[in-house]
Amino acid sequence: MAEETEGTKKRGFFSKIMKVAFIAAIVGAVVAVVKRRRGGELDEDEWQELPPPAGG
């Protein structure tokens, strides 16, 4: 019976880790979507590289 208690504790710990990881994945997805939308508002010209210096 002691083994069952240990298994239950391990399962509970694993379950908590999985819940935290799931919530972190959702938050990460939301952050990625928000960053992508902000980036979409900028024009393509703003992302182009700078021209080489005049003297070089």
C-alpha positions as protocol buffer text, in pm:
chain_id: "A"
residue {
  index: 1
  type: MET
  ca { x: 0 y: 0 z: 0 }
}
residue {
  index: 2
  type: ALA
  ca { x: 296 y: 230 z: 56 }
}
residue {
  index: 3
  type: GLU
  ca { x: 390 y: 189 z: -310 }
}
residue {
  index: 4
  type: GLU
  ca { x: 44 y: 306 z: -418 }
}
residue {
  index: 5
  type: THR
  ca { x: 81 y: 620 z: -207 }
}
residue {
  index: 6
  type: GLU
  ca { x: 417 y: 691 z: -369 }
}
residue {
  index: 7
  type: GLY
  ca { x: 272 y: 636 z: -716 }
}
residue {
  index: 8
  type: THR
  ca { x: -17 y: 867 z: -639 }
}
residue {
  index: 9
  type: LYS
  ca { x: 223 y: 1136 z: -521 }
}
residue {
  index: 10
  type: LYS
  ca { x: 435 y: 1096 z: -834 }
}
residue {
  index: 11
  type: ARG
  ca { x: 128 y: 1112 z: -1055 }
}
residue {
  index: 12
  type: GLY
  ca { x: 8 y: 1423 z: -872 }
}
residue {
  index: 13
  type: PHE
  ca { x: 346 y: 1590 z: -916 }
}
residue {
  index: 14
  type: PHE
  ca { x: 361 y: 1494 z: -1284 }
}
residue {
  index: 15
  type: SER
  ca { x: 5 y: 1617 z: -1330 }
}
residue {
  index: 16
  type: LYS
  ca { x: 92 y: 1954 z: -1177 }
}
residue {
  index: 17
  type: ILE
  ca { x: 396 y: 1987 z: -1403 }
}
residue {
  index: 18
  type: MET
  ca { x: 184 y: 1905 z: -1709 }
}
residue {
  index: 19
  type: LYS
  ca { x: -77 y: 2165 z: -1609 }
}
residue {
  index: 20
  type: VAL
  ca { x: 192 y: 2431 z: -1566 }
}
residue {
  index: 21
  type: ALA
  ca { x: 348 y: 2338 z: -1901 }
}
residue {
  index: 22
  type: PHE
  ca { x: 7 y: 2351 z: -2072 }
}
residue {
  index: 23
  type: ILE
  ca { x: -67 y: 2696 z: -1930 }
}
residue {
  index: 24
  type: ALA
  ca { x: 283 y: 2816 z: -2029 }
}
residue {
  index: 25
  type: ALA
  ca { x: 225 y: 2691 z: -2385 }
}
residue {
  index: 26
  type: ILE
  ca { x: -103 y: 2882 z: -2407 }
}
residue {
  index: 27
  type: VAL
  ca { x: 59 y: 3201 z: -2277 }
}
residue {
  index: 28
  type: GLY
  ca { x: 347 y: 3158 z: -2521 }
}
residue {
  index: 29
  type: ALA
  ca { x: 107 y: 3116 z: -2812 }
}
residue {
  index: 30
  type: VAL
  ca { x: -84 y: 3430 z: -2714 }
}
residue {
  index: 31
  type: VAL
  ca { x: 239 y: 3629 z: -2685 }
}
residue {
  index: 32
  type: ALA
  ca { x: 353 y: 3505 z: -3028 }
}
residue {
  index: 33
  type: VAL
  ca { x: 22 y: 3609 z: -3186 }
}
residue {
  index: 34
  type: VAL
  ca { x: 36 y: 3954 z: -3026 }
}
residue {
  index: 35
  type: LYS
  ca { x: 396 y: 4007 z: -3142 }
}
residue {
  index: 36
  type: ARG
  ca { x: 309 y: 3895 z: -3495 }
}
residue {
  index: 37
  type: ARG
  ca { x: 13 y: 4136 z: -3510 }
}
residue {
  index: 38
  type: ARG
  ca { x: 228 y: 4425 z: -3393 }
}
residue {
  index: 39
  type: GLY
  ca { x: 488 y: 4337 z: -3654 }
}
residue {
  index: 40
  type: GLY
  ca { x: 219 y: 4328 z: -3923 }
}
residue {
  index: 41
  type: GLU
  ca { x: 133 y: 4691 z: -3861 }
}
residue {
  index: 42
  type: LEU
  ca { x: 480 y: 4805 z: -3969 }
}
residue {
  index: 43
  type: ASP
  ca { x: 555 y: 4867 z: -4336 }
}
residue {
  index: 44
  type: GLU
  ca { x: 798 y: 4645 z: -4521 }
}
residue {
  index: 45
  type: ASP
  ca { x: 1023 y: 4948 z: -4584 }
}
residue {
  index: 46
  type: GLU
  ca { x: 1099 y: 4969 z: -4214 }
}
residue {
  index: 47
  type: TRP
  ca { x: 1245 y: 4617 z: -4217 }
}
residue {
  index: 48
  type: GLN
  ca { x: 1482 y: 4666 z: -4510 }
}
residue {
  index: 49
  type: GLU
  ca { x: 1853 y: 4684 z: -4447 }
}
residue {
  index: 50
  type: LEU
  ca { x: 2026 y: 5019 z: -4449 }
}
residue {
  index: 51
  type: PRO
  ca { x: 2212 y: 5114 z: -4768 }
}
residue {
  index: 52
  type: PRO
  ca { x: 2593 y: 5102 z: -4756 }
}
residue {
  index: 53
  type: PRO
  ca { x: 2767 y: 5421 z: -4639 }
}
residue {
  index: 54
  type: ALA
  ca { x: 2835 y: 5683 z: -4909 }
}
residue {
  index: 55
  type: GLY
  ca { x: 3215 y: 5682 z: -4873 }
}
residue {
  index: 56
  type: GLY
  ca { x: 3264 y: 5306 z: -4875 }
}
